[in-house]
Amino acid sequence: MQNFVRNNLSIDPIYRGRFAPSPTGPLHFGSLVAAVGSYLDAKFHHGRWLVRIEDVDSQRKVTGAAREILSTLERLGMEWDEEVIYQSQRAEAYHEALNVLSKQGLIYPCICSRKEISDSSIIGLSGPIYPGTCLKNPASVKKAHVLRIQTNDDSIQFEDILKGANTQKLRSDVGDFVLRRADGIYAYQLAVVVDDAAQNITHVVRGADLLDSTPRQIFLQQLLGYPIPQYLHLPVVTDAKGEKLSKQTNAAPVNISNALTQLVDALHFLGQKPPAEILEGDISSFWQWAKQNWCVNLIPH
Ligand code: GLU
C-alpha cells in the first residue's frame, strides 16, 4: 500500500523510519545515537517513527532487555507511532520469504563447518567468502545444515544519503550468505528485509557498521519484489580503543537520571549545534529544538 499525504506545496510520500535495537543489553550511548538520529530524521520530515525489537537470535537476547530499552526510550521522550514488533514472533513471515527465494532456485543447503570454510576461503567484506563447496556438490539435507543464497556478479549500487555512492558485487565481495542457521534461526539479513517491507519503511537510518550489509539487503529486496528504502548510515560511536560501543565492549547503559545531558551529547555527536541554553531547559524543549533544527548536512561523514 502506498500512502500519500498532501501538504501545501506538493504531494510527498509519507516518511516511515524505524529504530531496530537488538535486545542484548540496555541502551548505551552508541544505540542512543542511532535512536536519536532515526527519530529526528523521521520527525523533521513529519514522518512516522517505528520501533522493532530485533530478537530473532534467541541465543543472544537478554531477558528483560527489550522492556528496558523501550522504557528508556519512553523516559527520554521518544515516542513510537505504531505497535512495536518483535522478530521472535515473525518466523512465519521469514519462512514465506525463504520459500519465495527457494522457488527461484537460489537457496541451497550447506553442511560445511566454520573451520572448513575459513581454511579454504579468502576474506571478504564480512568474513570468509564461502567457496561454494555445497553449491558444486549438493549436500544431504538429512544432516544439520544452514541455508545459503546464491549470489552473482551484478553490481549492486545505492546512494547513501550521507556517505554517497556505494557499490558491491556480492559474489566477489561477500559470497553466498546464510539466510537460515543450522539451529533454524533466521539470519538478520533476511529478517531485516522482510520486516522493513512489512512495516513499509521508506527510510533506514542506522549505524555505519551496517553500511556493508546494505547491498545484501538490496539484493534480497530485489528478489522478493520489495521496495528499496533510502539509507542513511550514521557515524558509529567508538571507545578509546577505537572499538564500536556495544555490550561486548562493556558500554555503559544510558543513565536516565542524566537524560538531558546525554541527549545533548548525542546531538553533538551527530554534528548538530544546539545553543548552550538547551541544557537549561527540559526534555520537551530539547526535542522541540532538535526536531526543528535537525540538519543532515552537519552529520560528520
Ligand atoms: N538490530 C541491529 C542492531 O541493533 C540494527 C539493525 C538495523 O538497523 O538494520 O545493531
XYZ file of N, CA and C and ligand atoms in Angstrom, residues 18-24 31 34 52-55 60 87 188 192 196 204-207 209-210 213 217 231 233 244, ligand 1:
97
model
N 12.533 3.902 11.249
C 12.455 2.934 12.353
C 13.762 2.903 13.122
N 13.654 2.406 14.349
C 14.821 2.096 15.170
C 14.670 0.616 15.504
N 15.740 -0.148 15.305
C 15.610 -1.610 15.394
C 16.676 -2.213 16.310
N 16.577 -1.953 17.610
C 17.622 -2.456 18.504
C 17.567 -3.969 18.715
N 18.736 -4.564 18.900
C 18.806 -5.970 19.317
C 18.843 -5.963 20.842
N 17.966 -6.712 21.474
C 17.898 -6.638 22.947
C 18.976 -7.487 23.616
N 20.226 -7.098 23.409
C 21.328 -7.855 24.009
C 21.817 -7.179 25.281
N 23.821 3.093 20.863
C 22.461 2.847 20.363
C 21.585 4.081 20.545
N 21.903 6.121 17.424
C 21.087 5.589 16.314
C 19.607 5.898 16.546
N 11.286 -1.557 16.331
C 11.207 -3.014 16.133
C 12.276 -3.662 17.001
N 11.892 -4.648 17.750
C 12.873 -5.340 18.598
C 13.444 -6.520 17.801
N 14.737 -6.455 17.533
C 15.374 -7.474 16.685
C 15.921 -8.613 17.550
N 14.957 -9.419 18.015
C 15.315 -10.537 18.897
C 15.232 -11.863 18.151
N 21.155 -14.746 21.665
C 21.844 -13.511 22.054
C 20.966 -12.603 22.907
N 10.824 -9.564 16.385
C 11.215 -10.552 15.372
C 10.991 -11.985 15.853
N 19.825 -12.295 10.365
C 19.486 -10.870 10.396
C 19.178 -10.332 8.999
N 15.599 -8.569 8.555
C 15.519 -7.113 8.483
C 14.808 -6.672 7.191
N 11.388 -4.664 7.255
C 11.344 -3.305 6.704
C 10.232 -3.210 5.657
N 15.801 4.123 6.147
C 16.532 3.381 7.167
C 17.705 4.255 7.629
N 17.649 4.676 8.890
C 18.728 5.494 9.464
C 19.337 4.658 10.586
N 20.612 4.289 10.436
C 21.232 3.371 11.404
C 22.739 3.554 11.351
N 23.460 2.809 12.183
C 24.902 2.975 12.291
C 25.650 2.505 11.040
N 28.161 0.799 10.781
C 28.659 -0.585 10.824
C 27.800 -1.478 9.925
N 26.610 -1.007 9.554
C 25.730 -1.818 8.706
C 25.761 -1.409 7.238
N 26.322 -4.193 4.907
C 25.221 -5.159 4.813
C 24.163 -4.702 3.826
N 21.058 -6.574 1.557
C 19.639 -6.341 1.807
C 18.925 -5.888 0.529
N 18.687 4.945 2.373
C 19.561 4.601 3.504
C 20.383 5.796 3.937
N 23.470 6.176 6.767
C 24.284 5.496 7.777
C 25.038 6.514 8.621
N 33.710 -0.313 18.355
C 32.318 0.136 18.416
C 31.756 -0.116 19.817
N 19.497 -4.768 15.229
C 20.642 -4.082 14.723
C 21.472 -3.537 15.863
O 20.981 -3.406 16.975
C 20.268 -2.920 13.832
C 19.780 -3.381 12.533
C 19.306 -2.305 11.577
O 19.092 -1.147 11.978
O 19.125 -2.652 10.422
O 22.629 -3.252 15.650
